[in-house]
Coordinates of C-alpha atoms and ligand atoms in Angstrom, one line a residue:
X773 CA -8.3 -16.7 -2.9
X774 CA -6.2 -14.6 -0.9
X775 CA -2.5 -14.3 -1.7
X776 CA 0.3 -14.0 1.1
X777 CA -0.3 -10.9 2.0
X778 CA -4.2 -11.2 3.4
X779 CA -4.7 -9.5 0.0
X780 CA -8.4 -11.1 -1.4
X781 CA -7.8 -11.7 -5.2
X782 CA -11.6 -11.7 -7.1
X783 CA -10.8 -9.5 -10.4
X784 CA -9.2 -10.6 -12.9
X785 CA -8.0 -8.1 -16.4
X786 CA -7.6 -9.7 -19.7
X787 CA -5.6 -8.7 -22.4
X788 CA -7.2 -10.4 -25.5
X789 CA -5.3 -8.5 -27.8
X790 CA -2.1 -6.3 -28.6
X791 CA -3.3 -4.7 -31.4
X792 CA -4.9 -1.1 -31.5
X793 CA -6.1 1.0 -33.8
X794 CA -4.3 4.0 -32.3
X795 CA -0.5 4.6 -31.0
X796 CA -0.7 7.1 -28.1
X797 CA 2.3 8.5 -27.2
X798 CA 3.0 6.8 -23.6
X799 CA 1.7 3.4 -24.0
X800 CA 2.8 2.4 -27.9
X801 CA 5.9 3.1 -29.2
X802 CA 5.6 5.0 -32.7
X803 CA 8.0 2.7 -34.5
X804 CA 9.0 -0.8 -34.2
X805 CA 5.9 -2.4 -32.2
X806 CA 6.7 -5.4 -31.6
X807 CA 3.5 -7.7 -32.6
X808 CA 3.1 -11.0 -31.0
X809 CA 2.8 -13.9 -33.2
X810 CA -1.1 -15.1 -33.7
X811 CA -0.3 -18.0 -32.9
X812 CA 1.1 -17.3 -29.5
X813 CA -2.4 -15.5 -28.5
X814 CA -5.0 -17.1 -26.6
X815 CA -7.8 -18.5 -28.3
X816 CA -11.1 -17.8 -26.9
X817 CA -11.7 -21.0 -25.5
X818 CA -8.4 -20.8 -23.5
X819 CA -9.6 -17.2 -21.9
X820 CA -12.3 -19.5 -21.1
X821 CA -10.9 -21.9 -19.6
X822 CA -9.1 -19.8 -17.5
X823 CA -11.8 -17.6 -16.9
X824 CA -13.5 -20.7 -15.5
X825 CA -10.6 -21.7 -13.3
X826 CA -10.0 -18.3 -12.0
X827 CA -13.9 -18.2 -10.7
X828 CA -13.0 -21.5 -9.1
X829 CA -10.5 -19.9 -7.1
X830 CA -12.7 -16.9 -6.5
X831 CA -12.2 -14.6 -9.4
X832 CA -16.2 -13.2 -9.6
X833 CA -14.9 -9.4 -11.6
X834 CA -13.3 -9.7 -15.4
X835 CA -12.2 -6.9 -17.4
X836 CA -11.5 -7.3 -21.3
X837 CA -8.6 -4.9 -21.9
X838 CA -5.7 -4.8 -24.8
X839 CA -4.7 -3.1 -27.1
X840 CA -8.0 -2.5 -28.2
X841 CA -10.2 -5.1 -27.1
X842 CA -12.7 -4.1 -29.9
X843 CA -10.7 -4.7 -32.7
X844 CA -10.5 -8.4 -31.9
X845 CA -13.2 -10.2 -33.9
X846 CA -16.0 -11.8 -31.8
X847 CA -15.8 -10.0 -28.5
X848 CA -19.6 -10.6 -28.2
X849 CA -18.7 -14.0 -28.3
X850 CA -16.5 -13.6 -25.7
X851 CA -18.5 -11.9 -23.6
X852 CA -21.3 -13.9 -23.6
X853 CA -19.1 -17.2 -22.5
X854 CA -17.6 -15.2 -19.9
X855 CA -21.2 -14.5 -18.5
X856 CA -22.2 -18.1 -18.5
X857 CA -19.2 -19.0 -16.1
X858 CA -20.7 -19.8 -12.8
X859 CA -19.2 -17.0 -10.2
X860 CA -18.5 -14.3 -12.6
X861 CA -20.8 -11.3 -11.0
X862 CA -19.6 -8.6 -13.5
X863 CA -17.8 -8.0 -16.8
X864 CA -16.1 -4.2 -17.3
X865 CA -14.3 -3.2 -20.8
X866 CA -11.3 -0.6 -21.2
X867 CA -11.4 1.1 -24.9
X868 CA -10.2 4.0 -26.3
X869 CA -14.0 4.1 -27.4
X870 CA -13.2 4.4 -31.2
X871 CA -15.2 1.4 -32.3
X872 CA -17.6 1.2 -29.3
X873 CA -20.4 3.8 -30.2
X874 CA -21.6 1.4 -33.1
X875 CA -20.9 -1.9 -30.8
X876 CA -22.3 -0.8 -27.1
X877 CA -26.1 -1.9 -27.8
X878 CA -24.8 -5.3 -28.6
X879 CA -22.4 -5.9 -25.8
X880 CA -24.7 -5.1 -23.6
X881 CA -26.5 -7.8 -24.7
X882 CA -24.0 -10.5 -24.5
X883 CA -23.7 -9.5 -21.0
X884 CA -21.4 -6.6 -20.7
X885 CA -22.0 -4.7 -17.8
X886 CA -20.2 -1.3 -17.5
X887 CA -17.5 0.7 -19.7
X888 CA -14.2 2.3 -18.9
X889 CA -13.1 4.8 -22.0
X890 CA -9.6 6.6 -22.3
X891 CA -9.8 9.9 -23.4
X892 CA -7.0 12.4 -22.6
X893 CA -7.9 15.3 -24.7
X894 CA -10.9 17.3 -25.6
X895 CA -9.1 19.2 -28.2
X896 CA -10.1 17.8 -31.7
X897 CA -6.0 18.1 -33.0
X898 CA -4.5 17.1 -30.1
X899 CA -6.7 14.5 -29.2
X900 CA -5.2 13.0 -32.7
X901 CA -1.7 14.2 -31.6
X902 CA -1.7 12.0 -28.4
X903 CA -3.1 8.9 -30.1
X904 CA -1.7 9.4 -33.5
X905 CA -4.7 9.6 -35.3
X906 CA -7.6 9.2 -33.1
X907 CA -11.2 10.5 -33.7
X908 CA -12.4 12.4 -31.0
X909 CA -16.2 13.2 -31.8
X910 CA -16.2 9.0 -32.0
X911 CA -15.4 9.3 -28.6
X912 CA -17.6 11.7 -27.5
X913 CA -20.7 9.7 -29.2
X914 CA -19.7 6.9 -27.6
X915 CA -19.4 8.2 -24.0
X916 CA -23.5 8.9 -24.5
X917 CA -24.2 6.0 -26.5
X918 CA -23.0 4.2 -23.4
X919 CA -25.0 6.2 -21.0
X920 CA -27.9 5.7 -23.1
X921 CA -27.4 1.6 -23.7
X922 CA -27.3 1.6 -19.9
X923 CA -23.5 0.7 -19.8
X924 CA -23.2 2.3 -16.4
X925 CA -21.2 3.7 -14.6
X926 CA -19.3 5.2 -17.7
X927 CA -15.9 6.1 -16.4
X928 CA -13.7 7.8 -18.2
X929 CA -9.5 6.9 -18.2
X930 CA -8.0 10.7 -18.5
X931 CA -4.0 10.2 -18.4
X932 CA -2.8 13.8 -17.1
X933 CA 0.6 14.9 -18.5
X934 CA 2.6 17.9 -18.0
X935 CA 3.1 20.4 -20.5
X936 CA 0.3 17.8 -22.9
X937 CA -2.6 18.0 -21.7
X938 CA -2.3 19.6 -17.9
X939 CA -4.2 22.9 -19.3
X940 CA -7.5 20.8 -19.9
X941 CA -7.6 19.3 -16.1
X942 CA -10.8 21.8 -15.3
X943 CA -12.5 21.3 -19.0
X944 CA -11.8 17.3 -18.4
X945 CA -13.6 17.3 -14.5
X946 CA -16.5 19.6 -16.2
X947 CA -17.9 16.8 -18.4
X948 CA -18.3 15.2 -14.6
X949 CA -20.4 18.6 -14.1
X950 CA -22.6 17.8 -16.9
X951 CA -22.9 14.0 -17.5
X952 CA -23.5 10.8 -15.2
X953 CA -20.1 9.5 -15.3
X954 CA -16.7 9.5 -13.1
X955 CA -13.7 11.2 -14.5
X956 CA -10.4 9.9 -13.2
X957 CA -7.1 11.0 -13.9
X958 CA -4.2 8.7 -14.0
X959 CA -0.7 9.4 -12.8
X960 CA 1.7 8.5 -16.0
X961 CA 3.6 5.5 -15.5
X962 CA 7.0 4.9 -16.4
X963 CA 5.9 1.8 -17.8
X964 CA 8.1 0.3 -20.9
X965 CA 9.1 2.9 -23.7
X966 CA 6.9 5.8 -21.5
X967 CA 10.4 5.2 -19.0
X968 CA 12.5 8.0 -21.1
X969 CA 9.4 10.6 -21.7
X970 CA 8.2 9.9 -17.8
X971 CA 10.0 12.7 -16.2
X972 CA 9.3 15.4 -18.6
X973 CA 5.8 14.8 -18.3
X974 CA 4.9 13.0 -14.7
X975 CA 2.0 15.3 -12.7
X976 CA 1.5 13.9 -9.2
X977 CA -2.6 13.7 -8.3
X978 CA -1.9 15.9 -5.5
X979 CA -0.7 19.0 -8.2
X980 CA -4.2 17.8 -10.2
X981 CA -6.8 17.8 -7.0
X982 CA -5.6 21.9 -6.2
X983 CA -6.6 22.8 -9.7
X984 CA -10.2 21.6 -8.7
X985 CA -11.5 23.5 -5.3
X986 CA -14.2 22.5 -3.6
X987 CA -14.1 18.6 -4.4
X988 CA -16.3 16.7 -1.6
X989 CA -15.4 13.0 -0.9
X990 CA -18.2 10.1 -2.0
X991 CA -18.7 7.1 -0.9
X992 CA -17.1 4.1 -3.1
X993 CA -18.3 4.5 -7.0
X994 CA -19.4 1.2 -8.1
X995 CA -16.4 -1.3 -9.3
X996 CA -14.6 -0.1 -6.6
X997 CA -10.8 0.6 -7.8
X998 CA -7.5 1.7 -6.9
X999 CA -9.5 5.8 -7.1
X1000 CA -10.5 7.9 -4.5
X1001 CA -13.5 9.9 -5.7
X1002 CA -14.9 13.6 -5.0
X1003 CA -17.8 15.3 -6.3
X1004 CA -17.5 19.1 -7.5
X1005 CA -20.4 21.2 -6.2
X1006 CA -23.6 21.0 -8.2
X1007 CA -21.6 17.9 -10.6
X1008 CA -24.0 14.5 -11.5
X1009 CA -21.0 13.1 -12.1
X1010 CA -17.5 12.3 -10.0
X1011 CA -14.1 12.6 -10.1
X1012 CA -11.4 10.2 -9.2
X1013 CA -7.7 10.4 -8.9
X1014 CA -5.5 7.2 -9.2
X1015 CA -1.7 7.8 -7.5
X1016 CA -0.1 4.8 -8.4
X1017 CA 3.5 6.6 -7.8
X1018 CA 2.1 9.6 -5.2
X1019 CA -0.4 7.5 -3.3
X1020 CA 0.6 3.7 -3.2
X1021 CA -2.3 1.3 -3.2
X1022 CA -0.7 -2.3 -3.5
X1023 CA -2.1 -2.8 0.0
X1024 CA -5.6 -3.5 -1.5
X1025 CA -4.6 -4.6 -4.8
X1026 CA -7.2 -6.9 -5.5
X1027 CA -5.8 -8.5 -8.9
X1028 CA -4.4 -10.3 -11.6
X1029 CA -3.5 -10.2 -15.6
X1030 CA -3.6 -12.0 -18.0
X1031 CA -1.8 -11.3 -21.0
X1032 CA -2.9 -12.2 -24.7
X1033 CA 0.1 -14.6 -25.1
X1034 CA -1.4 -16.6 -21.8
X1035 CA 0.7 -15.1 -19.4
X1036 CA -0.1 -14.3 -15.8
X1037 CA 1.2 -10.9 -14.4
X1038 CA 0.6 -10.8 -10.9
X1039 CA 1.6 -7.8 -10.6
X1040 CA 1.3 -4.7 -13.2
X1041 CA 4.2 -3.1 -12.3
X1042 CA 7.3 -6.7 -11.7
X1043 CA 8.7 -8.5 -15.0
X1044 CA 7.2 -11.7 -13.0
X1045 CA 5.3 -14.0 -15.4
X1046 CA 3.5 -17.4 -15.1
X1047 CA 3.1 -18.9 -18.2
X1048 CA -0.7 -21.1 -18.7
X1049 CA 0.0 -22.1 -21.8
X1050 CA 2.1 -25.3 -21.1
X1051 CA -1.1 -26.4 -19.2
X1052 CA -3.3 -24.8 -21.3
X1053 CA -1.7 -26.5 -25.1
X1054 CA 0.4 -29.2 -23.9
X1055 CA -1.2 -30.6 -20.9
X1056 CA 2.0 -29.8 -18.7
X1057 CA 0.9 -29.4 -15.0
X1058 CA -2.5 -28.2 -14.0
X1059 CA -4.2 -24.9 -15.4
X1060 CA -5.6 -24.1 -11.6
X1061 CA -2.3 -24.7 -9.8
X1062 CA -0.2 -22.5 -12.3
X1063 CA -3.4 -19.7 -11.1
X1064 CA -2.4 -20.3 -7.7
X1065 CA 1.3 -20.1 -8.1
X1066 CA 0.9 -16.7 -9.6
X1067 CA -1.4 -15.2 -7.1
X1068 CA 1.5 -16.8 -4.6
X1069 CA 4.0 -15.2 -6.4
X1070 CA 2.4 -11.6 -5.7
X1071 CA 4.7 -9.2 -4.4
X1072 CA 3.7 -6.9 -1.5
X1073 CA 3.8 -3.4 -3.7
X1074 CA 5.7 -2.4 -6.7
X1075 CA 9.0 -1.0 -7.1
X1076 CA 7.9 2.0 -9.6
X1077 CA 9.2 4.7 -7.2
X1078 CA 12.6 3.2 -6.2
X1079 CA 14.0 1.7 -9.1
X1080 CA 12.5 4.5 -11.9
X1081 CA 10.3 1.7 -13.5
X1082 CA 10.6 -1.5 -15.1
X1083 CA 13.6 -1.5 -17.6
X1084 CA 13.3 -4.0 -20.6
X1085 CA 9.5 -4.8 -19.5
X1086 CA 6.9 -5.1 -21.7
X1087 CA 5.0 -2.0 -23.0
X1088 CA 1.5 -1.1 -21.4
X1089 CA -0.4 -2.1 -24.7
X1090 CA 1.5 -5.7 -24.2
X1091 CA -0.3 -5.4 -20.9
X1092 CA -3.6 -3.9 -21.0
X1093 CA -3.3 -1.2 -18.1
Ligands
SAM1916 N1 -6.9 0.4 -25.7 C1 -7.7 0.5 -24.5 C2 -7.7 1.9 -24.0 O1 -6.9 2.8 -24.4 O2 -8.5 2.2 -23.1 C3 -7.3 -0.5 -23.4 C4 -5.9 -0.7 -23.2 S1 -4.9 0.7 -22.5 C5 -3.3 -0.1 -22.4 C6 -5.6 0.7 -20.9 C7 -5.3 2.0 -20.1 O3 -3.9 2.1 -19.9 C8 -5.7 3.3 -20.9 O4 -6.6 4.0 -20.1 C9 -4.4 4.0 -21.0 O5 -4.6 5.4 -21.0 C10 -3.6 3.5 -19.9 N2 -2.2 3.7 -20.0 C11 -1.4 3.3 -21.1 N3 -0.1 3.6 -20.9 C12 0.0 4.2 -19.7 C13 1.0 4.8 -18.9 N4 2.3 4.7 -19.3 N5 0.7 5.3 -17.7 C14 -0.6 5.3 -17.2 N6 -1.6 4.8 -17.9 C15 -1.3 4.3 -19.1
SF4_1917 FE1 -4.0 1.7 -27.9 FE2 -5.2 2.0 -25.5 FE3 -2.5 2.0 -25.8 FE4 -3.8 4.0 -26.7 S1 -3.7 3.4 -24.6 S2 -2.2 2.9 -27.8 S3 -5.7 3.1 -27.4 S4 -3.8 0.3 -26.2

């Protein structure tokens, strides 16, 4: 469907869950999380549901996001419902890779098709620093059980922060160098909590890309994406940048979100919500019209860079990135 700005919406994220197993810095905060009722989160049938009303209305690219989407029991499940919807050409994951390296052979099988894995640091300490207790050599086997299982292309989330981890910007692009997989680094986002700690530690990709010379454009990596991508000489690999603030790309934003309490974000960055579940549990209204209304409802770009971010909104882990 497109929305009212000529914008074709076909991808859809969803956020089956707001727990994690980890609490990194600029998307959790350390005390108080706020945990949503289980009652209040979507049952799998009702992501299918949606799922099959969304492909309906054109939706053909899902992503299963969080939290950690791994620590929700039955994402196999999931995954393989999702693949039975008729229109649905591809299904992507976003993980913090912790649980995935003993997990990828079997979502592959239920039809997963390709991986996205967050990994900020490749220091062992302040990997677990960042993430309050994360294991990085999980991560790391998981990046090449992924290659291995076929999970491709492995790309790799790398949030770049000044004075964190903007010393590691060369060691980050180098796995590129080595492996088949496409490093892209993220411009923080004050999104949330991250809105006091955003300008102490906001790098704009411009700063990143003159740290790496010699980067040569490609052509689109597959899954598309907000990132433009380069290739360092000699590199298998890639390396993308993704300027949400620096280099605006609501022009060809290309989705919407669901949240795991049934909640529509059409737009990442805008407090504006349509609820599904009225439809969805008490048979109020029609599930595909409430889609429609929110792709409607899409602004034409966000308002991170002229009102400082989103007071009051809901954390990124509410979300699901
Ligand atoms: N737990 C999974 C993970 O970490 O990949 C999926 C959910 S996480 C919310 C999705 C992505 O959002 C991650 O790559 C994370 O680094 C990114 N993220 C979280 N908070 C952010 C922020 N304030 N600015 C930019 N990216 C952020
Ligand atoms: Fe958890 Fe992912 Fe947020 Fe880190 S970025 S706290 S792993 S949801």
């Amino acid at each position: 469907m497109q929305d009212n700005y000529n914008r074709r919406i076909d991808y859809m994220r969803i956020s089956v869950t707001d727990r994690c197993n980890l609490r990194c810095f600029y998307c959790m905060p350390e005390e108080g999380v706020c945990k949503m009722d289980h009652r209040d989160v979507l049952r799998y049938e009702e992501i299918i549901r949606v799922v099959r009303e969304g492909a309906r209305l054109g939706i053909s690219r899902i992503r299963l996001t969080g939290g950690e989407p791994l620590v929700r029991p039955g994402i196999e499940g999931l995954i393989r419902s999702i693949r039975s919807v008729e229109g649905i050409k591809e299904i992507s994951l976003t993980t913090n890779g912790q649980l995935l390296k003993d997990m990828a052979a079997d979502l592959k099988q239920a039809g997963l098709d390709r991986v996205n894995i967050s990994l900020d640091s490749l220091v062992p300490e302040k990997y677990k620093e960042i993430t309050k207790g994360g294991n990085l050599k999980r991560v790391l086997e998981s990046i090449c059980v992924c290659i291995e299982t076929g999970l491709k292309p492995v790309k790799i989330n790398v949030v770049i922060m000044k004075g964190v981890n903007d010393d590691e910007i060369e060691d980050l692009a180098k796995l590129a160098r080595m492996l088949p997989i496409s490093v892209r680094f993220i411009e923080l986002m004050p999104i949330g909590h991250t809105l006091q700690r955003y300008e102490d530690h906001y790098i704009s990709m411009d700063s990143v890309m003159k740290r790496l010379p010699g980067l040569v454009p490609v052509d689109k990596v597959q899954g598309g994406g907000p990132a433009v991508n380069y290739r360092l000489p000699g590199a298998i690999g890639t390396v993308g940048f993704i300027g949400a603030l620096s280099h605006n790309f609501c022009h060809r934003c290309n989705r919407i979100r669901l949240t795991a309490d049934g909640k529509i974000k059409p737009c990442l960055h805008s407090d504006l919500e349509v609820d599904l579940r009225p439809a969805l549990r008490e048979g109020k209204g029609e599930l595909g019209d409430a889609l429609v209304r929110a792709i409607e409802l899409k602004p034409q770009r966000h308002s991170m860079d002229n009102a400082g971010g989103i007071e009051g909104s809901r954390d990124m882990y509410q979300i699901g990135g």
